[in-house]
Amino acid sequence: SSSAYSAAIGSLLRQYKGKFNTYVVPCYIGSGPCGDPGSLKYSIYNTVYLEVHCPTVKPQVVIISDSGKNSVDFGEVSIGQNVTRSVTMQNISDKTVELTSTLLDTDGPFLMLNALRVLSPGGTHTAVLSFAPDKGCVYQEVLSIKSGSSILAMTLVGKGVSPIVNLSIESGLFDMGAVLAGEYCERTFKINNTSSLSIDYVIKLDSLSLLRHAKSQYLPTFIKRDKKHKSYVGTQNFNGQNVFDLVPSEGSIPAGDNKEITVTFAPDHCSENYSDGVRIELFNQEESHFFELKGLGKNHIMYMFGGDDLTPDVESLAVLPVTEDDEGKKINRLYKNSIPMLVSLFSVAKETEVIPANRDVFVACVRTMAVSQKKNGEYQFENVQLIQSKGFSIEPQKGMIEAGTKKAVTITWTPPPGHESNQPMEASVLVTLKGDAVEQYKLMLRGIIVSE
């Protein structure tokens, strides 16, 4: 299998003049029923002599590339990748020959990309072969090149390898957090190639897919029982630009290496329903990984989250902010510009005791890019003593929030003595948030006793 051995074989083939051998094979004839082959009696006088003529001719075509080796090894190739190899042949006879070949498996990974042609004495021809595996296994085929009185056999060998790619994202959700409308934030994740071969990847967004509108015709999740997504494309920018962007969106990753992908989130208006689906394809084949992008667009740096869903995750069906006209100012004064937030707490009743219910809501502060704006914020729960008689308690009731962080506020409900277990306990409290502006949340608390 060495190059020197293959070169020596090629040199001997060129010097070979041909040979004619005759072999005589005696065949003894036995008579009687053939019950046990080899045990019949025969006579040497009853013999038939078979004369076999064995001409050995010089091959008309030989391989001159790769030291004359008649095997083409494509090595390990990732599934979906296409690798080509070339084999050069030469006519070493003194006659013009027409090259033809046997058929390769039409459902196999090997393919001859160019046609064979007529070779004059001393002429050469290069055949281009490709290998594109679709399974992770070893492939082998024999390609025979016919040239009149001789046949040149080439063995094609290749191994399909399944590419192994991992993402640094722990779950199927990549949360970009909250950003002020008109600003942007960047986060990164890595694509790790743990396979033994380099891979080519392409990142595609569902919002840019040609099937986006077809997929959006499914029932929304707030109507379906299973709450499963069919379309991951949520709110998009009004200005027509992508709210999410991933760079680089395509490229190659060497074996054992990784590629850092930068995700940019740039909302142009306030919304809590920014989302998109990200699909990573390898070698332009079926997708290898999928995850969902989400983000929040805010008008002010302070906000609260962690309550029950009050509106569906469809922006056209959600509550729209009140415009700042005269009528809007009257409505804002009437409702004290409060943002509703519902928190349900479920207390478990056992035979001898009732276990208090507790739940965390979060107060967060957006990291802004503006130099002139206030960076940190603070919050305070107003008139907490009014809800304590109903069994509700809140800790901590006030605090400072640094930019880019969030703080958990624990709400506990202990059913008061004499409370009817089949009736919910309801109360409300105002939360004042102070940042670049002063906002109020109306925290509606609902306590419910459930059986174990």
Short mmCIF file of C-alpha atoms in Angstrom, two decimals:
data_model
loop_
_atom_site.label_atom_id
_atom_site.label_comp_id
_atom_site.label_asym_id
_atom_site.label_seq_id
_atom_site.Cartn_x
_atom_site.Cartn_y
_atom_site.Cartn_z
CA SER A 1 0.00 0.00 0.00
CA SER A 2 3.04 2.29 0.08
CA SER A 3 3.73 4.87 -2.62
CA ALA A 4 7.01 3.19 -3.59
CA TYR A 5 5.29 -0.16 -4.07
CA SER A 6 2.55 1.38 -6.22
CA ALA A 7 5.15 3.21 -8.32
CA ALA A 8 7.09 -0.04 -8.84
CA ILE A 9 3.94 -1.85 -9.98
CA GLY A 10 3.25 0.94 -12.45
CA SER A 11 6.77 0.75 -13.85
CA LEU A 12 6.53 -3.03 -14.31
CA LEU A 13 3.19 -2.72 -16.09
CA ARG A 14 4.71 -0.32 -18.62
CA GLN A 15 7.59 -2.73 -19.35
CA TYR A 16 5.42 -5.80 -19.54
CA LYS A 17 5.37 -7.35 -23.06
CA GLY A 18 2.57 -9.81 -22.59
CA LYS A 19 2.65 -13.60 -22.21
CA PHE A 20 0.81 -16.67 -23.43
CA ASN A 21 0.54 -19.70 -21.13
CA THR A 22 -0.97 -23.11 -21.89
CA TYR A 23 -2.05 -25.49 -19.17
CA VAL A 24 -3.14 -29.15 -19.64
CA VAL A 25 -5.54 -30.46 -17.03
CA PRO A 26 -6.14 -34.28 -16.96
CA CYS A 27 -9.71 -35.24 -16.10
CA TYR A 28 -10.22 -38.90 -15.05
CA ILE A 29 -13.66 -40.32 -15.77
CA GLY A 30 -15.27 -42.69 -13.27
CA SER A 31 -18.42 -44.73 -13.79
CA GLY A 32 -21.25 -45.65 -11.43
CA PRO A 33 -23.65 -43.78 -9.16
CA CYS A 34 -22.10 -40.73 -7.54
CA GLY A 35 -23.08 -41.22 -3.93
CA ASP A 36 -19.76 -40.25 -2.41
CA PRO A 37 -17.71 -37.85 -4.58
CA GLY A 38 -14.05 -38.84 -4.81
CA SER A 39 -14.63 -42.49 -4.02
CA LEU A 40 -15.56 -43.73 -7.53
CA LYS A 41 -13.17 -46.08 -9.27
CA TYR A 42 -11.57 -44.78 -12.42
CA SER A 43 -8.98 -45.91 -14.94
CA ILE A 44 -6.05 -43.87 -16.17
CA TYR A 45 -6.84 -45.13 -19.65
CA ASN A 46 -10.21 -43.39 -19.51
CA THR A 47 -8.89 -39.83 -19.31
CA VAL A 48 -9.89 -36.56 -20.97
CA TYR A 49 -7.19 -33.91 -21.30
CA LEU A 50 -8.39 -30.28 -21.05
CA GLU A 51 -6.06 -27.73 -22.58
CA VAL A 52 -6.46 -24.19 -21.17
CA HIS A 53 -4.98 -21.19 -23.00
CA CYS A 54 -4.24 -18.19 -20.72
CA PRO A 55 -3.04 -15.12 -22.59
CA THR A 56 -1.76 -12.27 -20.36
CA VAL A 57 -1.85 -8.90 -22.07
CA LYS A 58 -0.39 -5.56 -21.14
CA PRO A 59 -3.03 -3.16 -19.72
CA GLN A 60 -3.97 -0.32 -22.00
CA VAL A 61 -4.74 2.22 -19.28
CA VAL A 62 -2.98 2.79 -15.95
CA ILE A 63 -3.35 5.30 -13.13
CA ILE A 64 -0.54 7.84 -12.96
CA SER A 65 -1.82 10.04 -10.08
CA ASP A 66 -1.11 9.36 -6.40
CA SER A 67 1.89 7.10 -7.26
CA GLY A 68 -0.35 4.81 -9.30
CA LYS A 69 -2.61 3.69 -6.45
CA ASN A 70 -5.86 2.16 -7.67
CA SER A 71 -7.80 3.12 -4.53
CA VAL A 72 -9.35 6.51 -3.75
CA ASP A 73 -9.76 7.19 -0.03
CA PHE A 74 -11.96 10.19 0.76
CA GLY A 75 -11.32 9.82 4.49
CA GLU A 76 -13.82 11.08 7.06
CA VAL A 77 -16.46 13.44 5.69
CA SER A 78 -19.30 15.10 7.62
CA ILE A 79 -22.84 14.15 6.68
CA GLY A 80 -24.11 16.62 4.09
CA GLN A 81 -20.63 17.74 3.03
CA ASN A 82 -19.39 17.10 -0.51
CA VAL A 83 -15.71 16.24 -1.09
CA THR A 84 -14.09 15.72 -4.51
CA ARG A 85 -11.01 13.78 -5.56
CA SER A 86 -9.37 13.47 -8.98
CA VAL A 87 -7.79 10.42 -10.61
CA THR A 88 -5.55 10.76 -13.70
CA MET A 89 -5.30 7.87 -16.19
CA GLN A 90 -2.94 7.40 -19.15
CA ASN A 91 -3.13 5.29 -22.29
CA ILE A 92 0.17 3.34 -22.38
CA SER A 93 -0.75 1.28 -25.46
CA ASP A 94 0.00 2.09 -29.10
CA LYS A 95 -3.70 2.24 -30.01
CA THR A 96 -6.48 4.74 -29.47
CA VAL A 97 -8.90 3.49 -26.80
CA GLU A 98 -12.41 4.56 -25.82
CA LEU A 99 -13.01 4.69 -22.09
CA THR A 100 -16.26 3.50 -20.54
CA SER A 101 -17.16 2.73 -16.94
CA THR A 102 -19.47 0.63 -14.87
CA LEU A 103 -22.39 2.30 -13.09
CA LEU A 104 -22.01 3.43 -9.51
CA ASP A 105 -24.84 2.94 -7.04
CA THR A 106 -27.42 5.58 -7.97
CA ASP A 107 -28.53 5.77 -4.34
CA GLY A 108 -24.98 5.80 -2.99
CA PRO A 109 -22.66 8.63 -2.00
CA PHE A 110 -20.12 8.27 -4.84
CA LEU A 111 -20.51 10.08 -8.14
CA MET A 112 -18.37 10.68 -11.24
CA LEU A 113 -18.72 14.35 -12.13
CA ASN A 114 -17.25 14.38 -15.65
CA ALA A 115 -17.57 12.16 -18.71
CA LEU A 116 -14.94 9.75 -20.02
CA ARG A 117 -13.46 10.32 -23.47
CA VAL A 118 -11.35 8.72 -26.19
CA LEU A 119 -7.62 8.52 -25.41
CA SER A 120 -4.94 8.57 -28.06
CA PRO A 121 -1.63 6.73 -27.42
CA GLY A 122 0.11 8.46 -24.52
CA GLY A 123 -2.94 10.63 -23.80
CA THR A 124 -4.23 11.31 -20.28
CA HIS A 125 -7.64 11.89 -18.76
CA THR A 126 -8.58 13.11 -15.27
CA ALA A 127 -11.75 11.73 -13.73
CA VAL A 128 -13.36 13.84 -10.98
CA LEU A 129 -15.10 11.82 -8.26
CA SER A 130 -17.25 13.13 -5.40
CA PHE A 131 -18.29 11.70 -2.04
CA ALA A 132 -21.37 13.05 -0.22
CA PRO A 133 -22.44 10.75 2.63
CA ASP A 134 -25.91 10.92 4.14
CA LYS A 135 -25.32 8.43 6.97
CA GLY A 136 -22.66 7.88 9.57
CA CYS A 137 -21.04 4.68 8.26
CA VAL A 138 -18.23 3.37 6.03
CA TYR A 139 -18.87 3.27 2.26
CA GLN A 140 -16.99 1.26 -0.38
CA GLU A 141 -17.59 0.70 -4.09
CA VAL A 142 -15.58 -0.55 -7.06
CA LEU A 143 -15.49 1.56 -10.22
CA SER A 144 -14.29 -0.31 -13.32
CA ILE A 145 -12.87 1.62 -16.28
CA LYS A 146 -13.17 -0.43 -19.47
CA SER A 147 -10.74 0.19 -22.34
CA GLY A 148 -11.29 -2.49 -24.97
CA SER A 149 -9.21 -5.52 -23.97
CA SER A 150 -8.51 -4.52 -20.35
CA ILE A 151 -10.35 -3.34 -17.27
CA LEU A 152 -8.95 -0.91 -14.71
CA ALA A 153 -10.59 -1.35 -11.28
CA MET A 154 -10.60 1.47 -8.73
CA THR A 155 -11.78 1.04 -5.14
CA LEU A 156 -13.65 4.04 -3.71
CA VAL A 157 -13.66 4.28 0.09
CA GLY A 158 -15.09 6.92 2.42
CA LYS A 159 -16.53 7.29 5.89
CA GLY A 160 -19.54 9.42 6.78
CA VAL A 161 -19.28 11.16 10.15
CA SER A 162 -22.15 12.81 12.02
CA PRO A 163 -21.12 16.35 13.03
CA ILE A 164 -21.48 16.99 16.76
CA VAL A 165 -22.25 20.61 17.59
CA ASN A 166 -23.21 22.01 21.02
CA LEU A 167 -24.45 25.44 22.04
CA SER A 168 -23.48 27.29 25.21
CA ILE A 169 -27.19 28.05 25.73
CA GLU A 170 -28.41 25.86 28.59
CA SER A 171 -32.11 25.86 27.64
CA GLY A 172 -34.08 26.51 24.50
CA LEU A 173 -34.59 30.16 25.48
CA PHE A 174 -32.09 33.01 25.08
CA ASP A 175 -33.39 35.98 27.10
CA MET A 176 -31.96 39.36 26.11
CA GLY A 177 -33.57 41.09 29.09
CA ALA A 178 -34.97 44.62 29.00
CA VAL A 179 -33.73 47.51 26.85
CA LEU A 180 -34.95 51.08 26.55
CA ALA A 181 -36.77 51.74 23.29
CA GLY A 182 -34.33 53.26 20.80
CA GLU A 183 -31.27 51.70 22.47
CA TYR A 184 -29.66 48.28 22.06
CA CYS A 185 -27.83 45.58 23.99
CA GLU A 186 -25.50 42.76 22.98
CA ARG A 187 -25.00 39.27 24.36
CA THR A 188 -22.96 36.35 23.08
CA PHE A 189 -23.14 32.58 22.92
CA LYS A 190 -20.81 29.96 21.45
CA ILE A 191 -21.19 27.18 18.91
CA ASN A 192 -18.83 24.35 19.90
CA ASN A 193 -17.70 21.88 17.25
CA THR A 194 -16.82 18.70 19.17
CA SER A 195 -16.57 16.50 16.06
CA SER A 196 -13.33 15.49 14.33
CA LEU A 197 -14.06 17.53 11.18
CA SER A 198 -14.71 21.17 10.37
CA ILE A 199 -18.33 22.16 9.85
CA ASP A 200 -20.11 24.89 7.88
CA TYR A 201 -23.05 26.57 9.63
CA VAL A 202 -25.81 29.00 8.69
CA ILE A 203 -28.01 30.86 11.22
CA LYS A 204 -31.55 31.68 10.07
CA LEU A 205 -34.24 33.77 11.78
CA ASP A 206 -37.89 32.76 11.57
CA SER A 207 -38.86 36.41 11.01
CA LEU A 208 -36.87 36.39 7.73
CA SER A 209 -38.21 33.04 6.53
CA LEU A 210 -40.34 32.82 3.40
CA LEU A 211 -42.74 30.64 5.41
CA ARG A 212 -43.22 33.24 8.15
CA HIS A 213 -46.73 34.28 7.14
CA ALA A 214 -47.83 30.69 6.51
CA LYS A 215 -46.68 29.63 9.99
CA SER A 216 -48.41 32.62 11.61
CA GLN A 217 -51.83 31.28 10.58
CA TYR A 218 -51.89 28.78 13.47
CA LEU A 219 -54.05 29.38 16.53
CA PRO A 220 -52.34 31.60 19.13
CA THR A 221 -51.03 29.95 22.29
CA PHE A 222 -53.52 31.63 24.66
CA ILE A 223 -56.38 29.75 22.91
CA LYS A 224 -54.77 26.31 22.72
CA ARG A 225 -54.82 23.87 25.61
CA ASP A 226 -51.26 22.61 25.25
CA LYS A 227 -49.86 26.18 25.07
CA LYS A 228 -47.27 25.01 22.55
CA HIS A 229 -45.80 27.43 20.02
CA LYS A 230 -46.30 27.03 16.31
CA SER A 231 -44.89 30.43 15.44
CA TYR A 232 -42.05 31.96 17.45
CA VAL A 233 -42.14 35.32 15.68
CA GLY A 234 -43.46 37.95 18.07
CA THR A 235 -43.47 41.73 18.00
CA GLN A 236 -41.15 43.33 15.43
CA ASN A 237 -39.85 46.86 14.96
CA PHE A 238 -42.02 49.52 13.38
CA ASN A 239 -39.06 50.92 11.39
CA GLY A 240 -38.63 47.72 9.36
CA GLN A 241 -35.23 46.81 10.79
CA ASN A 242 -34.61 43.50 12.52
CA VAL A 243 -35.16 43.70 16.25
CA PHE A 244 -32.72 40.77 16.66
CA ASP A 245 -29.48 40.32 14.74
CA LEU A 246 -26.85 37.56 14.94
CA VAL A 247 -23.27 38.02 13.69
CA PRO A 248 -21.59 36.16 12.04
CA SER A 249 -24.64 34.46 10.57
CA GLU A 250 -22.61 31.92 8.60
CA GLY A 251 -19.11 30.52 8.54
CA SER A 252 -16.89 27.53 9.19
CA ILE A 253 -15.76 26.07 12.53
CA PRO A 254 -12.60 23.89 12.60
CA ALA A 255 -12.62 20.56 14.41
CA GLY A 256 -12.55 20.97 18.18
CA ASP A 257 -12.94 24.75 17.93
CA ASN A 258 -15.81 27.13 18.70
CA LYS A 259 -17.33 30.27 17.23
CA GLU A 260 -18.65 33.18 19.29
CA ILE A 261 -21.94 34.61 18.00
CA THR A 262 -23.01 38.14 18.98
CA VAL A 263 -26.75 38.72 19.42
CA THR A 264 -28.00 42.31 19.19
CA PHE A 265 -31.41 43.36 20.55
CA ALA A 266 -32.56 46.80 19.36
CA PRO A 267 -36.28 47.57 19.95
CA ASP A 268 -37.75 50.79 18.60
CA HIS A 269 -40.89 50.89 20.79
CA CYS A 270 -42.16 49.62 24.13
CA SER A 271 -43.38 46.02 24.12
CA GLU A 272 -43.04 42.87 26.23
CA ASN A 273 -43.60 40.49 23.32
CA TYR A 274 -40.40 40.75 21.27
CA SER A 275 -39.44 37.23 20.18
CA ASP A 276 -37.98 35.29 17.27
CA GLY A 277 -36.91 31.75 16.43
CA VAL A 278 -33.28 30.91 15.61
CA ARG A 279 -32.40 27.85 13.53
CA ILE A 280 -28.81 26.66 13.00
CA GLU A 281 -28.23 24.55 9.89
CA LEU A 282 -25.08 22.55 9.07
CA PHE A 283 -23.94 22.20 5.45
CA ASN A 284 -27.29 23.67 4.27
CA GLN A 285 -29.05 20.53 5.47
CA GLU A 286 -31.82 20.16 8.03
CA GLU A 287 -31.54 22.26 11.17
CA SER A 288 -29.19 21.06 13.88
CA HIS A 289 -30.29 23.30 16.75
CA PHE A 290 -33.19 25.64 17.54
CA PHE A 291 -33.77 28.16 20.30
CA GLU A 292 -36.04 31.12 20.95
CA LEU A 293 -34.98 34.75 21.40
CA LYS A 294 -36.94 37.02 23.72
CA GLY A 295 -36.59 40.60 24.89
CA LEU A 296 -38.44 43.48 26.52
CA GLY A 297 -38.65 47.03 25.22
CA LYS A 298 -39.22 49.66 27.94
CA ASN A 299 -39.89 53.41 28.02
CA HIS A 300 -38.39 53.90 31.50
CA ILE A 301 -35.57 52.24 33.38
CA MET A 302 -37.65 50.88 36.31
CA TYR A 303 -40.19 48.08 35.90
CA MET A 304 -41.72 45.07 37.67
CA PHE A 305 -42.39 41.53 36.48
CA GLY A 306 -43.22 38.07 37.78
CA GLY A 307 -46.99 38.32 38.11
CA ASP A 308 -49.80 36.44 36.39
CA ASP A 309 -50.46 36.93 32.69
CA LEU A 310 -53.17 39.55 32.26
CA THR A 311 -53.01 39.90 28.49
CA PRO A 312 -52.16 37.50 25.64
CA ASP A 313 -48.69 37.56 24.10
CA VAL A 314 -50.05 39.17 20.93
CA GLU A 315 -49.39 42.90 20.75
CA SER A 316 -52.53 43.70 18.77
CA LEU A 317 -54.65 42.20 21.59
CA ALA A 318 -52.70 43.68 24.49
CA VAL A 319 -53.45 46.86 26.43
CA LEU A 320 -52.14 49.89 24.57
CA PRO A 321 -50.52 52.78 26.48
CA VAL A 322 -52.63 55.89 26.88
CA THR A 323 -51.60 58.79 24.64
CA GLU A 324 -50.57 62.05 26.25
CA ASP A 325 -53.44 64.18 24.96
CA ASP A 326 -55.90 66.08 27.16
CA GLU A 327 -58.26 63.12 27.42
CA GLY A 328 -55.35 60.80 28.19
CA LYS A 329 -54.16 63.07 31.00
CA LYS A 330 -57.62 62.96 32.55
CA ILE A 331 -57.60 59.16 32.42
CA ASN A 332 -54.10 59.05 33.89
CA ARG A 333 -55.14 61.30 36.76
CA LEU A 334 -58.23 59.17 37.33
CA TYR A 335 -56.26 55.91 37.60
CA LYS A 336 -53.16 57.59 39.08
CA ASN A 337 -51.11 56.31 36.14
CA SER A 338 -50.91 52.86 37.77
CA ILE A 339 -49.95 49.71 35.87
CA PRO A 340 -52.00 46.65 36.92
CA MET A 341 -50.21 43.49 38.06
CA LEU A 342 -51.94 40.38 39.41
CA VAL A 343 -50.25 37.99 41.87
CA SER A 344 -52.08 34.79 42.87
CA LEU A 345 -50.96 32.88 45.95
CA PHE A 346 -52.14 29.33 46.68
CA SER A 347 -52.10 28.17 50.29
CA VAL A 348 -52.20 24.40 50.84
CA ALA A 349 -54.66 23.14 53.47
CA LYS A 350 -53.75 19.96 55.32
CA GLU A 351 -55.70 18.08 57.97
CA THR A 352 -54.21 19.91 60.92
CA GLU A 353 -52.68 23.05 59.45
CA VAL A 354 -52.68 25.50 56.58
CA ILE A 355 -49.31 26.11 54.93
CA PRO A 356 -48.70 29.78 54.07
CA ALA A 357 -48.19 30.63 50.40
CA ASN A 358 -45.30 32.73 49.18
CA ARG A 359 -44.23 34.01 45.79
CA ASP A 360 -41.52 36.26 44.42
CA VAL A 361 -42.02 39.24 42.15
CA PHE A 362 -39.08 41.20 40.80
CA VAL A 363 -38.19 44.87 40.59
CA ALA A 364 -35.58 45.59 37.91
CA CYS A 365 -33.61 48.51 36.56
CA VAL A 366 -32.56 48.76 32.90
CA ARG A 367 -28.97 49.70 32.11
CA THR A 368 -29.30 52.74 29.86
CA MET A 369 -26.80 54.11 27.36
CA ALA A 370 -27.82 57.73 27.96
CA VAL A 371 -25.24 59.72 29.93
CA SER A 372 -27.64 62.36 31.24
CA GLN A 373 -30.23 59.96 32.65
CA LYS A 374 -30.30 58.57 36.17
CA LYS A 375 -28.62 55.16 36.27
CA ASN A 376 -30.07 53.61 39.45
CA GLY A 377 -33.61 53.41 40.77
CA GLU A 378 -35.61 52.77 43.92
CA TYR A 379 -38.96 51.27 44.83
CA GLN A 380 -41.41 51.44 47.75
CA PHE A 381 -44.64 49.63 48.61
CA GLU A 382 -47.25 52.10 49.86
CA ASN A 383 -49.65 51.51 52.80
CA VAL A 384 -48.64 47.90 53.39
CA GLN A 385 -50.38 47.93 56.79
CA LEU A 386 -53.76 47.95 55.02
CA ILE A 387 -53.20 44.47 53.58
CA GLN A 388 -51.62 42.92 56.67
CA SER A 389 -55.02 42.37 58.28
CA LYS A 390 -55.90 40.10 55.36
CA GLY A 391 -52.83 37.94 55.91
CA PHE A 392 -50.52 39.46 53.28
CA SER A 393 -46.96 40.50 54.01
CA ILE A 394 -44.23 41.92 51.76
CA GLU A 395 -40.47 41.88 52.28
CA PRO A 396 -38.48 43.99 51.58
CA GLN A 397 -40.96 46.87 51.28
CA LYS A 398 -38.46 49.33 49.79
CA GLY A 399 -34.96 49.36 48.41
CA MET A 400 -32.46 50.56 45.83
CA ILE A 401 -31.87 48.85 42.47
CA GLU A 402 -28.60 49.23 40.60
CA ALA A 403 -28.59 49.52 36.82
CA GLY A 404 -28.71 46.18 35.04
CA THR A 405 -29.86 44.24 38.12
CA LYS A 406 -33.09 42.95 39.62
CA LYS A 407 -34.25 42.34 43.18
CA ALA A 408 -36.71 39.72 44.40
CA VAL A 409 -39.60 40.82 46.62
CA THR A 410 -41.27 37.99 48.55
CA ILE A 411 -45.04 38.16 49.04
CA THR A 412 -46.46 35.83 51.70
CA TRP A 413 -50.09 35.04 52.43
CA THR A 414 -51.13 33.37 55.67
CA PRO A 415 -54.92 32.82 55.77
CA PRO A 416 -56.25 34.79 58.77
CA PRO A 417 -58.32 33.04 61.47
CA GLY A 418 -61.95 32.59 60.50
CA HIS A 419 -61.34 32.90 56.77
CA GLU A 420 -63.71 30.86 54.61
CA SER A 421 -61.59 28.36 52.67
CA ASN A 422 -63.89 28.44 49.65
CA GLN A 423 -63.60 32.21 49.23
CA PRO A 424 -60.56 33.99 47.77
CA MET A 425 -58.91 36.76 49.73
CA GLU A 426 -58.23 39.88 47.67
CA ALA A 427 -56.28 43.04 48.38
CA SER A 428 -54.26 45.61 46.47
CA VAL A 429 -51.23 47.75 47.16
CA LEU A 430 -49.45 50.48 45.22
CA VAL A 431 -45.76 50.24 44.35
CA THR A 432 -43.89 53.43 43.48
CA LEU A 433 -40.88 53.12 41.17
CA LYS A 434 -38.46 56.04 40.89
CA GLY A 435 -35.89 56.18 38.13
CA ASP A 436 -35.73 58.48 35.14
CA ALA A 437 -39.48 58.88 35.78
CA VAL A 438 -41.93 58.08 38.58
CA GLU A 439 -44.30 55.19 37.88
CA GLN A 440 -46.80 53.29 39.99
CA TYR A 441 -47.84 49.65 39.79
CA LYS A 442 -51.14 48.52 41.25
CA LEU A 443 -50.31 45.12 42.74
CA MET A 444 -53.52 43.09 42.97
CA LEU A 445 -53.11 40.22 45.44
CA ARG A 446 -55.34 37.16 45.45
CA GLY A 447 -55.05 34.42 48.08
CA ILE A 448 -56.67 31.03 47.44
CA ILE A 449 -56.78 27.96 49.68
CA VAL A 450 -56.37 24.64 47.86
CA SER A 451 -56.40 21.07 49.16
CA GLU A 452 -53.27 18.95 49.31
#
